[in-house]
Tab-separated table of C-alpha atoms in Angstrom:
chain	number	residue	atom	x	y	z
A	53	MET	CA	13.381	-55.038	25.717
A	54	HIS	CA	13.346	-58.806	25.449
A	55	ALA	CA	12.137	-60.595	22.338
A	56	PRO	CA	8.906	-62.445	23.166
A	57	PRO	CA	9.116	-66.240	22.899
A	58	LEU	CA	6.862	-66.160	19.829
A	59	ALA	CA	9.321	-63.934	17.942
A	60	ARG	CA	12.169	-66.326	18.680
A	61	THR	CA	10.059	-69.315	17.704
A	62	ARG	CA	9.075	-67.727	14.411
A	63	LEU	CA	12.657	-66.830	13.520
A	64	PHE	CA	13.889	-70.272	14.554
A	65	ARG	CA	11.304	-71.914	12.304
A	66	ALA	CA	11.966	-69.627	9.355
A	67	LEU	CA	15.704	-70.294	9.520
A	68	LEU	CA	15.289	-74.061	9.739
A	69	ASP	CA	12.779	-73.996	6.879
A	70	PHE	CA	15.320	-72.181	4.670
A	71	ASP	CA	12.821	-69.314	4.350
A	72	GLU	CA	15.190	-66.396	3.898
A	73	ALA	CA	12.484	-63.886	2.949
A	74	ARG	CA	10.519	-64.652	6.115
A	75	ALA	CA	13.621	-64.603	8.314
A	76	TRP	CA	14.689	-61.262	6.842
A	77	GLN	CA	11.199	-59.851	7.450
A	78	LEU	CA	11.185	-60.977	11.081
A	79	LEU	CA	14.645	-59.545	11.703
A	80	GLU	CA	13.776	-56.232	10.111
A	81	GLN	CA	10.506	-55.936	12.011
A	82	HIS	CA	12.240	-56.525	15.323
A	83	ARG	CA	15.029	-54.047	14.570
A	84	GLU	CA	12.548	-51.329	13.592
A	85	HIS	CA	10.413	-51.960	16.667
A	86	ALA	CA	13.018	-52.609	19.359
A	87	GLY	CA	16.357	-51.362	18.023
A	88	LEU	CA	19.697	-52.875	17.150
A	89	SER	CA	20.767	-53.890	20.650
A	90	SER	CA	17.584	-55.871	21.198
A	91	LEU	CA	17.840	-57.408	17.744
A	92	VAL	CA	21.289	-58.745	18.554
A	93	GLY	CA	20.954	-59.548	22.242
A	94	ASP	CA	17.344	-60.631	22.516
A	95	LEU	CA	16.625	-62.265	19.167
A	96	VAL	CA	19.542	-63.163	16.907
A	97	LEU	CA	22.029	-64.618	19.360
A	98	PRO	CA	19.505	-66.534	21.509
A	99	VAL	CA	17.995	-68.121	18.387
A	100	MET	CA	21.413	-69.019	17.004
A	101	ARG	CA	22.362	-70.580	20.352
A	102	GLU	CA	19.174	-72.620	20.178
A	103	ILE	CA	20.049	-73.773	16.672
A	104	GLY	CA	23.567	-74.666	17.818
A	105	ALA	CA	22.178	-76.681	20.716
A	106	GLY	CA	19.829	-78.444	18.295
A	107	TRP	CA	22.743	-79.344	16.067
A	108	GLU	CA	24.703	-80.745	19.020
A	109	CYS	CA	21.851	-83.073	20.004
A	110	GLY	CA	21.011	-84.092	16.443
A	111	GLU	CA	17.729	-82.221	16.108
A	112	VAL	CA	19.134	-79.703	13.596
A	113	THR	CA	21.075	-80.814	10.532
A	114	VAL	CA	24.443	-79.437	9.486
A	115	ALA	CA	22.811	-77.952	6.386
A	116	GLN	CA	20.199	-76.171	8.485
A	117	GLU	CA	22.788	-74.807	10.888
A	118	HIS	CA	25.071	-73.599	8.096
A	119	LEU	CA	22.343	-71.925	6.074
A	120	ALA	CA	20.792	-70.325	9.168
A	121	THR	CA	24.168	-68.821	10.036
A	122	GLN	CA	24.650	-67.501	6.518
A	123	MET	CA	21.149	-66.012	6.359
A	124	VAL	CA	21.661	-64.174	9.644
A	125	ARG	CA	25.154	-63.078	8.617
A	126	SER	CA	23.799	-61.708	5.339
A	127	TYR	CA	21.196	-59.651	7.176
A	128	LEU	CA	23.666	-58.275	9.732
A	129	ASP	CA	26.151	-57.413	6.987
A	130	SER	CA	23.448	-55.420	5.202
A	131	LEU	CA	23.089	-53.079	8.187
A	132	ARG	CA	26.684	-51.864	8.130
A	133	ARG	CA	26.575	-49.479	5.145
A	134	PRO	CA	28.419	-47.202	4.724
A	135	PRO	CA	31.379	-48.015	7.007
A	136	ALA	CA	32.440	-45.405	9.540
A	137	THR	CA	35.436	-43.308	8.502
A	138	SER	CA	36.040	-41.536	11.812
A	139	GLY	CA	35.926	-42.399	15.492
A	140	PRO	CA	38.064	-44.867	17.450
A	141	GLN	CA	39.308	-47.869	15.526
A	142	ALA	CA	38.818	-51.422	16.799
A	143	TRP	CA	40.070	-54.602	15.155
A	144	LEU	CA	38.020	-57.748	15.752
A	145	ALA	CA	39.327	-61.277	15.274
A	146	CYS	CA	38.880	-64.868	16.387
A	147	PRO	CA	41.945	-66.936	17.329
A	148	PRO	CA	43.246	-69.681	15.028
A	149	ARG	CA	40.853	-72.642	14.532
A	150	GLU	CA	37.985	-70.706	16.127
A	151	LEU	CA	35.144	-70.713	13.599
A	152	HIS	CA	32.292	-69.211	15.655
A	153	ASP	CA	32.531	-65.571	14.673
A	154	LEU	CA	28.862	-64.548	14.480
A	155	PRO	CA	28.822	-63.043	18.021
A	156	LEU	CA	31.951	-61.089	17.102
A	157	LEU	CA	30.255	-59.833	13.941
A	158	ALA	CA	27.301	-58.721	16.081
A	159	LEU	CA	29.677	-56.931	18.457
A	160	GLY	CA	31.261	-55.135	15.528
A	161	LEU	CA	27.857	-54.025	14.299
A	162	LEU	CA	26.957	-52.590	17.706
A	163	LEU	CA	30.260	-50.735	17.885
A	164	TRP	CA	29.867	-49.415	14.348
A	165	ASP	CA	26.418	-48.140	15.341
A	166	GLN	CA	28.126	-46.216	18.170
A	167	GLY	CA	30.529	-44.552	15.731
A	168	TRP	CA	33.562	-46.844	15.866
A	169	GLN	CA	35.677	-47.704	12.844
A	170	ILE	CA	35.601	-51.494	12.676
A	171	ARG	CA	38.050	-53.815	10.948
A	172	PHE	CA	36.535	-57.285	11.059
A	173	PHE	CA	39.032	-60.111	10.486
A	174	GLY	CA	36.601	-62.844	11.489
A	175	ALA	CA	37.123	-66.531	12.108
A	176	ASN	CA	40.419	-68.409	12.257
A	177	THR	CA	42.719	-65.376	12.212
A	178	PRO	CA	46.488	-66.047	12.378
A	179	LEU	CA	47.345	-63.867	15.358
A	180	HIS	CA	51.043	-63.557	14.541
A	181	ASP	CA	50.016	-62.029	11.210
A	182	LEU	CA	47.579	-59.789	13.042
A	183	LEU	CA	50.407	-58.708	15.354
A	184	ARG	CA	52.495	-57.578	12.393
A	185	ALA	CA	49.566	-55.551	11.081
A	186	VAL	CA	48.987	-54.016	14.523
A	187	ARG	CA	52.597	-52.822	14.630
A	188	VAL	CA	52.145	-51.067	11.286
A	189	SER	CA	48.609	-49.637	11.562
A	190	ARG	CA	48.407	-49.032	15.339
A	191	PRO	CA	44.703	-49.575	16.059
A	192	GLU	CA	43.623	-48.262	19.431
A	193	LEU	CA	41.974	-51.503	20.440
A	194	VAL	CA	42.008	-55.178	19.423
A	195	VAL	CA	39.263	-57.593	20.413
A	196	VAL	CA	40.013	-61.317	20.201
A	197	SER	CA	36.905	-63.366	20.836
A	198	GLY	CA	35.666	-66.901	20.508
A	199	ASP	CA	33.642	-69.762	21.886
A	200	ASP	CA	36.315	-72.361	22.752
A	201	PRO	CA	38.659	-71.545	25.668
A	202	ARG	CA	41.216	-74.046	24.339
A	203	ARG	CA	41.678	-71.975	21.185
A	204	MET	CA	42.193	-68.861	23.281
A	205	ARG	CA	44.708	-70.490	25.611
A	206	ALA	CA	46.665	-71.871	22.657
A	207	SER	CA	47.155	-68.266	21.488
A	208	ALA	CA	48.751	-67.049	24.720
A	209	VAL	CA	52.039	-65.995	23.091
A	210	PRO	CA	50.664	-63.801	20.283
A	211	LEU	CA	48.043	-62.390	22.653
A	212	ASP	CA	50.790	-61.319	25.033
A	213	LEU	CA	52.671	-59.657	22.181
A	214	ILE	CA	49.570	-57.860	20.895
A	215	ALA	CA	48.830	-56.609	24.411
A	216	ALA	CA	52.306	-55.058	24.484
A	217	GLU	CA	51.456	-53.019	21.368
A	218	THR	CA	47.886	-51.835	21.980
A	219	THR	CA	44.837	-52.309	24.189
A	220	LEU	CA	43.823	-55.966	23.967
A	221	VAL	CA	40.386	-57.182	24.987
A	222	LEU	CA	39.234	-60.808	25.176
A	223	GLY	CA	35.598	-61.596	24.491
A	224	GLY	CA	33.022	-64.335	24.102
A	225	ARG	CA	32.692	-67.437	26.225
A	226	ALA	CA	36.337	-68.239	25.512
A	227	GLY	CA	37.453	-64.870	26.830
A	228	ALA	CA	35.331	-65.194	29.965
A	229	ALA	CA	36.714	-68.673	30.706
A	230	ALA	CA	40.367	-68.275	29.739
A	231	GLY	CA	40.843	-64.518	30.005
A	232	PRO	CA	42.008	-64.393	33.634
A	233	GLU	CA	44.987	-66.561	32.613
A	234	LEU	CA	45.959	-64.382	29.641
A	235	ALA	CA	47.054	-60.873	28.727
A	236	GLY	CA	44.334	-58.327	28.059
A	237	ARG	CA	41.107	-57.138	29.621
A	238	VAL	CA	38.128	-59.491	29.751
A	239	LEU	CA	34.703	-58.546	28.434
A	240	PRO	CA	31.433	-60.087	29.615
A	241	PRO	CA	30.245	-62.809	27.207
A	242	ASP	CA	26.993	-60.900	26.661
A	243	VAL	CA	27.592	-59.022	23.395
A	244	VAL	CA	25.405	-56.030	24.253
A	245	LEU	CA	27.113	-55.541	27.625
A	246	ALA	CA	30.510	-55.994	25.969
A	247	ALA	CA	29.777	-53.227	23.469
A	248	GLU	CA	28.713	-50.918	26.293
A	249	GLU	CA	31.889	-51.625	28.279
A	250	LEU	CA	34.344	-51.065	25.441
A	251	ARG	CA	33.956	-47.292	25.425
A	252	GLY	CA	35.035	-47.233	29.065
A	253	VAL	CA	37.928	-49.584	28.324
A	254	LEU	CA	39.160	-47.242	25.616
A	255	THR	CA	38.753	-44.150	27.813
A	256	ARG	CA	40.820	-45.735	30.596
A	257	ALA	CA	43.480	-46.871	28.127
A	258	ARG	CA	43.782	-43.363	26.712
A	259	ALA	CA	44.092	-41.912	30.204
A	260	LEU	CA	46.916	-44.318	31.057
A	261	ALA	CA	48.691	-43.603	27.762
A	262	GLY	CA	48.387	-39.864	28.265
């Protein structure tokens, strides 16, 4: 189900007007009516892309963009309670200097809703440090995602090393653009489709390991 243009317009306006109560109400109404996948794929991410485009062309201020991101993040964070304590474990991180982690947060929320255990490292994650943690904790799957292909390509060495330890998946627009050059499987940049594909990725990885 796609969010009607009016719903996106209303959320866009509420976020730019710093009206957190109204934004929260609109988000909650859409989730209750259309479900989590539609909330993320049809409303939240399209509106945030529109705000980002407005910032790039000078129609949205830095303050508006920052507060809109934090308001949406606060709402999404509120949905993930309590955390899952069983199911497959996925670690989610952005490469160094990649700051756009909201789509990755949305992916984590969709996976959590499917029963995954999620460890969300977020923006600007030192991947060599993540590699050391992977070697100790042995998660079944690591997703590295971002918006800027240059950041992903600059992480080729630690990505290759992580892929040697566990199933590595590359996501976001950066993964779609740079992924064919790097270690790991590539997810579609659409977050909802990516969440749907990850179960199959994990099933195939388990079959190969077994």
